[in-house]
Every structure is written in structure tokens, then in C-alpha cells.
Amino acid sequence: MTEEYAALVRDHPIPKQHVETFLSANAPRGAGSCATSHDAAAQARRHRQRRRWATQVIVTDELARRACAERDLAPPDDVLPMYLLTIPETDVADLGSIIAAALAHSPAARALLAALEREQHIPETAVRDYYDRNRDRFLTPDALRRGIDPYDDPAPSDIRPYAQVHDGIAQRLRHAAARRAFFDWLDRARADVVYAEGHEHPGDPSHPDHEHRH
């Protein structure tokens, strides 16, 4: 691999400069010089891991662009976005930092996720089962004010009717199913990506700085 490339996606090169520009545009606040050699070594390690993390975000964007083209989805802006949108903490917890950042960074990734969500079919039995197993989520405002225990055989009037919450549950389940489909797609899509030294996945055990992070 030519040293100018961070990764090859189906023989398409991702220039290292794209990764460095992305890192510069999204540098953490307070990043500066270190006082000791130990601190300097730690900072260098963090920068190497951030470079690997940024490579994954940019590779995911490239893979999503290709998937959008293959699905005839409306193409995103051709300009490579360099700034991250705000990433909700819940997305980082649910998705992992790489995928959460990729969805914030990449219009193509968001378009693909939306398409996957439209494709999900949620059986009625799954919606009903969710309702029956999560009655605590459907207490009426009055029941909440009275401190009703949803696990202590609440009165039917204390639980919002199934018909009232059905569509919201179905949407929640479609959203979760789409995220799982996105994970599966990404695992398959990046299986053949070739990375330059220093740009491997942060969790790749073949490099000395590896750590498990999605």
C-alpha cells in the first residue's frame, strides 16, 4: 500500500490527509503540550488511537456512500464533511463511539440507516409482547403522580391503553432493528478494507495501542 493512503476501500484509496484534516477539525479541547516525558508518551498514544478512530469514521462514510449508490438512495453532499455534529451521550452508550461519530459525521450513513429503518417489519406479536413486558413505561400521568408501582398489579386505568401506545412501540422496535441491521451491514462492508500501518481499528489486537472500542 502506498504510504499516502490510510486505507483502501475496494481499491479506492482514503488519503491520510483526509484523516489528519478530520482530526484537526475535531481536536478535543485542552489538547496541548505535556509537562513530562510520561505525559508526552501518553498523549502520543492517545493521538495514535484517535487517528485510528478517525480512520474508522471516514471509512464508514465511504462505505455508506457506496451503499447509498447501490441502493439508488439520494446521494449526500459530495463535499467530505469534516466537522462532527453534536453526538448525544445516549448514542455513544448504545452504538459505541465509532458508529455514533460516523452517523453524526456522515450524511450517507444517516441516509442508509433511515433506509434500513423503513425496511424493518415488526410483527404485531412483538409489539404486544413489548407492551406486556414493559408496563412500567406506560403508566398514566395520574398514576405516576400517585406513585403507583407498575409491578404491584396496577389497576387497568393506571396503564395507558395498548391502542394508544401501539404506534410508538412499533417505531421504537423498528429503530432498534434498523440499528442492528446497520451493525451487521458495517461488519460485512468493512471486512475487505485494507488499512495502512497506524490506521488499524482501535480494537485491533495486532497493534500495541489496541483497546476494545466501537
mmCIF file of C-alpha atoms in Angstrom:
data_model
loop_
_atom_site.group_PDB
_atom_site.id
_atom_site.type_symbol
_atom_site.label_atom_id
_atom_site.label_comp_id
_atom_site.label_asym_id
_atom_site.label_seq_id
_atom_site.Cartn_x
_atom_site.Cartn_y
_atom_site.Cartn_z
ATOM 1 C CA MET A 1 0.000 0.000 0.000
ATOM 2 C CA THR A 2 1.189 3.449 -0.871
ATOM 3 C CA GLU A 3 2.136 5.303 2.290
ATOM 4 C CA GLU A 4 -0.110 8.234 1.314
ATOM 5 C CA TYR A 5 -3.225 6.158 1.971
ATOM 6 C CA ALA A 6 -4.821 5.454 5.325
ATOM 7 C CA ALA A 7 -6.986 2.664 3.910
ATOM 8 C CA LEU A 8 -8.163 1.035 0.703
ATOM 9 C CA VAL A 9 -11.917 0.549 0.296
ATOM 10 C CA ARG A 10 -12.439 -1.813 -2.651
ATOM 11 C CA ASP A 11 -9.188 -0.468 -4.088
ATOM 12 C CA HIS A 12 -10.331 3.132 -3.587
ATOM 13 C CA PRO A 13 -7.716 4.993 -1.521
ATOM 14 C CA ILE A 14 -8.639 7.047 1.545
ATOM 15 C CA PRO A 15 -5.851 9.662 1.725
ATOM 16 C CA LYS A 16 -4.099 10.069 5.039
ATOM 17 C CA GLN A 17 -4.638 13.804 4.657
ATOM 18 C CA HIS A 18 -8.402 13.288 4.997
ATOM 19 C CA VAL A 19 -7.824 11.644 8.362
ATOM 20 C CA GLU A 20 -5.448 14.373 9.559
ATOM 21 C CA THR A 21 -7.835 17.118 8.424
ATOM 22 C CA PHE A 22 -10.689 15.416 10.252
ATOM 23 C CA LEU A 23 -8.567 15.142 13.402
ATOM 24 C CA SER A 24 -7.546 18.799 13.218
ATOM 25 C CA ALA A 25 -11.151 19.923 12.743
ATOM 26 C CA ASN A 26 -12.340 17.850 15.702
ATOM 27 C CA ALA A 27 -9.421 18.152 18.118
ATOM 28 C CA PRO A 28 -10.513 17.817 21.768
ATOM 29 C CA ARG A 29 -10.483 20.960 23.825
ATOM 30 C CA GLY A 30 -7.492 21.401 26.057
ATOM 31 C CA ALA A 31 -5.154 19.384 23.871
ATOM 32 C CA GLY A 32 -1.710 20.852 24.278
ATOM 33 C CA SER A 33 1.874 20.180 25.256
ATOM 34 C CA CYS A 34 2.650 17.716 28.012
ATOM 35 C CA ALA A 35 4.775 18.538 31.021
ATOM 36 C CA THR A 36 6.690 15.260 31.353
ATOM 37 C CA SER A 37 8.038 12.548 29.110
ATOM 38 C CA HIS A 38 5.461 10.161 30.633
ATOM 39 C CA ASP A 39 2.666 12.588 29.749
ATOM 40 C CA ALA A 40 4.136 13.054 26.283
ATOM 41 C CA ALA A 41 4.116 9.296 25.707
ATOM 42 C CA ALA A 42 0.516 9.064 26.890
ATOM 43 C CA GLN A 43 -0.516 11.916 24.629
ATOM 44 C CA ALA A 44 1.237 10.303 21.666
ATOM 45 C CA ARG A 45 -0.635 7.063 22.348
ATOM 46 C CA ARG A 46 -3.952 8.924 22.540
ATOM 47 C CA HIS A 47 -3.200 10.648 19.248
ATOM 48 C CA ARG A 48 -2.405 7.327 17.573
ATOM 49 C CA GLN A 49 -5.685 5.887 18.820
ATOM 50 C CA ARG A 50 -7.591 8.985 17.729
ATOM 51 C CA ARG A 51 -6.052 8.602 14.257
ATOM 52 C CA ARG A 52 -7.262 5.004 14.114
ATOM 53 C CA TRP A 53 -10.696 6.055 15.409
ATOM 54 C CA ALA A 54 -10.920 8.857 12.806
ATOM 55 C CA THR A 55 -9.936 6.425 10.052
ATOM 56 C CA GLN A 56 -12.865 4.205 11.020
ATOM 57 C CA VAL A 57 -15.274 7.151 10.900
ATOM 58 C CA ILE A 58 -14.084 8.192 7.430
ATOM 59 C CA VAL A 59 -14.057 4.611 6.137
ATOM 60 C CA THR A 60 -17.631 4.166 7.375
ATOM 61 C CA ASP A 61 -18.631 7.301 5.466
ATOM 62 C CA GLU A 62 -17.046 5.938 2.278
ATOM 63 C CA LEU A 63 -18.732 2.551 2.701
ATOM 64 C CA ALA A 64 -22.085 4.234 3.349
ATOM 65 C CA ARG A 65 -21.705 6.382 0.211
ATOM 66 C CA ARG A 66 -21.178 3.237 -1.822
ATOM 67 C CA ALA A 67 -24.169 1.526 -0.183
ATOM 68 C CA CYS A 68 -26.362 4.550 -0.955
ATOM 69 C CA ALA A 69 -25.268 4.463 -4.598
ATOM 70 C CA GLU A 70 -26.007 0.733 -4.819
ATOM 71 C CA ARG A 71 -29.484 1.285 -3.334
ATOM 72 C CA ASP A 72 -30.215 4.344 -5.510
ATOM 73 C CA LEU A 73 -30.678 6.466 -2.408
ATOM 74 C CA ALA A 74 -30.454 10.224 -2.786
ATOM 75 C CA PRO A 75 -26.705 10.939 -2.789
ATOM 76 C CA PRO A 76 -25.372 13.052 0.076
ATOM 77 C CA ASP A 77 -23.377 16.215 -0.400
ATOM 78 C CA ASP A 78 -20.219 15.402 -2.359
ATOM 79 C CA VAL A 79 -18.131 17.607 -0.066
ATOM 80 C CA LEU A 80 -16.412 15.476 2.559
ATOM 81 C CA PRO A 81 -17.808 16.707 5.900
ATOM 82 C CA MET A 82 -15.011 17.365 8.345
ATOM 83 C CA TYR A 83 -16.862 18.584 11.417
ATOM 84 C CA LEU A 84 -18.776 16.306 13.737
ATOM 85 C CA LEU A 85 -22.293 17.235 14.670
ATOM 86 C CA THR A 86 -23.139 17.013 18.354
ATOM 87 C CA ILE A 87 -23.180 13.350 19.393
ATOM 88 C CA PRO A 88 -25.806 12.517 22.052
ATOM 89 C CA GLU A 89 -24.286 10.666 25.004
ATOM 90 C CA THR A 90 -27.030 8.049 24.724
ATOM 91 C CA ASP A 91 -25.901 7.282 21.164
ATOM 92 C CA VAL A 92 -22.321 6.744 22.321
ATOM 93 C CA ALA A 93 -23.585 4.385 25.035
ATOM 94 C CA ASP A 94 -25.913 2.499 22.680
ATOM 95 C CA LEU A 95 -23.849 2.478 19.500
ATOM 96 C CA GLY A 96 -20.230 2.871 20.568
ATOM 97 C CA SER A 97 -18.119 5.915 19.833
ATOM 98 C CA ILE A 98 -17.130 4.996 16.265
ATOM 99 C CA ILE A 99 -20.627 4.320 14.921
ATOM 100 C CA ALA A 100 -22.136 7.233 16.850
ATOM 101 C CA ALA A 101 -19.487 9.549 15.399
ATOM 102 C CA ALA A 102 -19.924 8.100 11.907
ATOM 103 C CA LEU A 103 -23.672 8.764 11.999
ATOM 104 C CA ALA A 104 -23.065 12.306 13.235
ATOM 105 C CA HIS A 105 -20.354 12.882 10.620
ATOM 106 C CA SER A 106 -21.772 11.156 7.549
ATOM 107 C CA PRO A 107 -24.981 12.141 5.711
ATOM 108 C CA ALA A 108 -24.637 8.889 3.756
ATOM 109 C CA ALA A 109 -24.567 6.799 6.932
ATOM 110 C CA ARG A 110 -27.688 8.564 8.193
ATOM 111 C CA ALA A 111 -29.431 8.052 4.842
ATOM 112 C CA LEU A 112 -28.553 4.348 4.905
ATOM 113 C CA LEU A 113 -29.779 3.951 8.481
ATOM 114 C CA ALA A 114 -33.069 5.650 7.569
ATOM 115 C CA ALA A 115 -33.472 3.299 4.592
ATOM 116 C CA LEU A 116 -32.800 0.281 6.776
ATOM 117 C CA GLU A 117 -35.408 1.511 9.254
ATOM 118 C CA ARG A 118 -38.024 1.749 6.502
ATOM 119 C CA GLU A 119 -37.279 -1.871 5.571
ATOM 120 C CA GLN A 120 -37.896 -3.299 9.028
ATOM 121 C CA HIS A 121 -41.110 -5.268 9.584
ATOM 122 C CA ILE A 122 -42.154 -5.573 13.209
ATOM 123 C CA PRO A 123 -44.689 -8.355 13.872
ATOM 124 C CA GLU A 124 -47.752 -7.438 15.881
ATOM 125 C CA THR A 125 -46.824 -10.133 18.375
ATOM 126 C CA ALA A 126 -43.512 -8.351 19.063
ATOM 127 C CA VAL A 127 -45.295 -5.056 19.707
ATOM 128 C CA ARG A 128 -47.770 -6.687 22.088
ATOM 129 C CA ASP A 129 -45.016 -8.585 23.881
ATOM 130 C CA TYR A 130 -43.072 -5.344 24.429
ATOM 131 C CA TYR A 131 -46.197 -3.715 25.868
ATOM 132 C CA ASP A 132 -46.885 -6.632 28.216
ATOM 133 C CA ARG A 133 -43.279 -6.819 29.453
ATOM 134 C CA ASN A 134 -42.778 -3.086 29.970
ATOM 135 C CA ARG A 135 -45.893 -1.841 31.738
ATOM 136 C CA ASP A 136 -43.719 0.485 33.819
ATOM 137 C CA ARG A 137 -43.143 2.553 30.668
ATOM 138 C CA PHE A 138 -46.856 3.093 30.143
ATOM 139 C CA LEU A 139 -48.184 4.374 33.456
ATOM 140 C CA THR A 140 -50.620 7.236 33.048
ATOM 141 C CA PRO A 141 -49.543 10.697 34.255
ATOM 142 C CA ASP A 142 -52.012 10.373 37.133
ATOM 143 C CA ALA A 143 -50.568 7.010 38.163
ATOM 144 C CA LEU A 144 -47.076 8.495 38.107
ATOM 145 C CA ARG A 145 -48.203 11.364 40.330
ATOM 146 C CA ARG A 146 -49.726 8.901 42.786
ATOM 147 C CA GLY A 147 -46.556 6.806 42.842
ATOM 148 C CA ILE A 148 -48.228 3.636 41.584
ATOM 149 C CA ASP A 149 -45.916 0.616 41.493
ATOM 150 C CA PRO A 150 -46.240 -0.845 37.960
ATOM 151 C CA TYR A 151 -45.089 -4.250 39.257
ATOM 152 C CA ASP A 152 -47.696 -4.449 42.020
ATOM 153 C CA ASP A 153 -50.743 -5.325 39.939
ATOM 154 C CA PRO A 154 -51.786 -1.769 38.993
ATOM 155 C CA ALA A 155 -55.382 -1.084 38.038
ATOM 156 C CA PRO A 156 -56.102 -1.186 34.285
ATOM 157 C CA SER A 157 -56.919 2.528 34.424
ATOM 158 C CA ASP A 158 -53.357 3.226 35.594
ATOM 159 C CA ILE A 159 -51.849 1.832 32.374
ATOM 160 C CA ARG A 160 -52.165 3.639 29.056
ATOM 161 C CA PRO A 161 -54.242 1.570 26.608
ATOM 162 C CA TYR A 162 -52.411 -0.604 24.110
ATOM 163 C CA ALA A 163 -54.052 1.091 21.135
ATOM 164 C CA GLN A 164 -52.790 4.454 22.390
ATOM 165 C CA VAL A 165 -49.136 3.421 22.561
ATOM 166 C CA HIS A 166 -49.027 0.836 19.762
ATOM 167 C CA ASP A 167 -47.518 3.069 17.079
ATOM 168 C CA GLY A 168 -44.842 4.425 19.407
ATOM 169 C CA ILE A 169 -43.776 0.917 20.400
ATOM 170 C CA ALA A 170 -43.628 -0.227 16.783
ATOM 171 C CA GLN A 171 -41.468 2.765 15.916
ATOM 172 C CA ARG A 172 -39.122 2.076 18.848
ATOM 173 C CA LEU A 173 -38.721 -1.539 17.744
ATOM 174 C CA ARG A 174 -38.144 -0.559 14.104
ATOM 175 C CA HIS A 175 -35.479 1.898 15.237
ATOM 176 C CA ALA A 176 -33.697 -0.775 17.283
ATOM 177 C CA ALA A 177 -33.943 -3.317 14.455
ATOM 178 C CA ALA A 178 -32.505 -0.790 11.989
ATOM 179 C CA ARG A 179 -29.521 -0.170 14.232
ATOM 180 C CA ARG A 180 -28.859 -3.913 14.428
ATOM 181 C CA ALA A 181 -29.116 -4.116 10.633
ATOM 182 C CA PHE A 182 -26.670 -1.213 10.343
ATOM 183 C CA PHE A 183 -24.179 -3.008 12.629
ATOM 184 C CA ASP A 184 -24.484 -6.159 10.518
ATOM 185 C CA TRP A 185 -24.051 -4.228 7.274
ATOM 186 C CA LEU A 186 -20.969 -2.414 8.558
ATOM 187 C CA ASP A 187 -19.320 -5.620 9.785
ATOM 188 C CA ARG A 188 -19.734 -7.150 6.341
ATOM 189 C CA ALA A 189 -18.809 -3.999 4.411
ATOM 190 C CA ARG A 190 -15.530 -3.333 6.171
ATOM 191 C CA ALA A 191 -14.345 -6.945 6.147
ATOM 192 C CA ASP A 192 -12.301 -6.347 2.979
ATOM 193 C CA VAL A 193 -10.956 -2.899 3.893
ATOM 194 C CA VAL A 194 -7.149 -2.808 3.982
ATOM 195 C CA TYR A 195 -5.552 -0.407 6.470
ATOM 196 C CA ALA A 196 -2.146 1.230 6.417
ATOM 197 C CA GLU A 197 0.092 0.785 9.423
ATOM 198 C CA GLY A 198 -1.003 3.174 12.144
ATOM 199 C CA HIS A 199 -4.580 3.337 10.846
ATOM 200 C CA GLU A 200 -5.892 -0.026 12.040
ATOM 201 C CA HIS A 201 -9.106 -0.346 14.053
ATOM 202 C CA PRO A 202 -8.529 0.894 17.652
ATOM 203 C CA GLY A 203 -9.504 -2.550 18.916
ATOM 204 C CA ASP A 204 -7.251 -4.489 16.540
ATOM 205 C CA PRO A 205 -5.021 -6.632 18.812
ATOM 206 C CA SER A 206 -2.244 -6.653 16.215
ATOM 207 C CA HIS A 207 -1.026 -3.182 17.229
ATOM 208 C CA PRO A 208 0.411 -2.308 20.659
ATOM 209 C CA ASP A 209 -2.054 0.513 21.457
ATOM 210 C CA HIS A 210 -5.153 -1.578 20.828
ATOM 211 C CA GLU A 211 -8.189 -1.191 23.023
ATOM 212 C CA HIS A 212 -11.731 -2.519 22.647
ATOM 213 C CA ARG A 213 -13.888 0.345 21.429
ATOM 214 C CA HIS A 214 -16.710 0.521 18.868
#
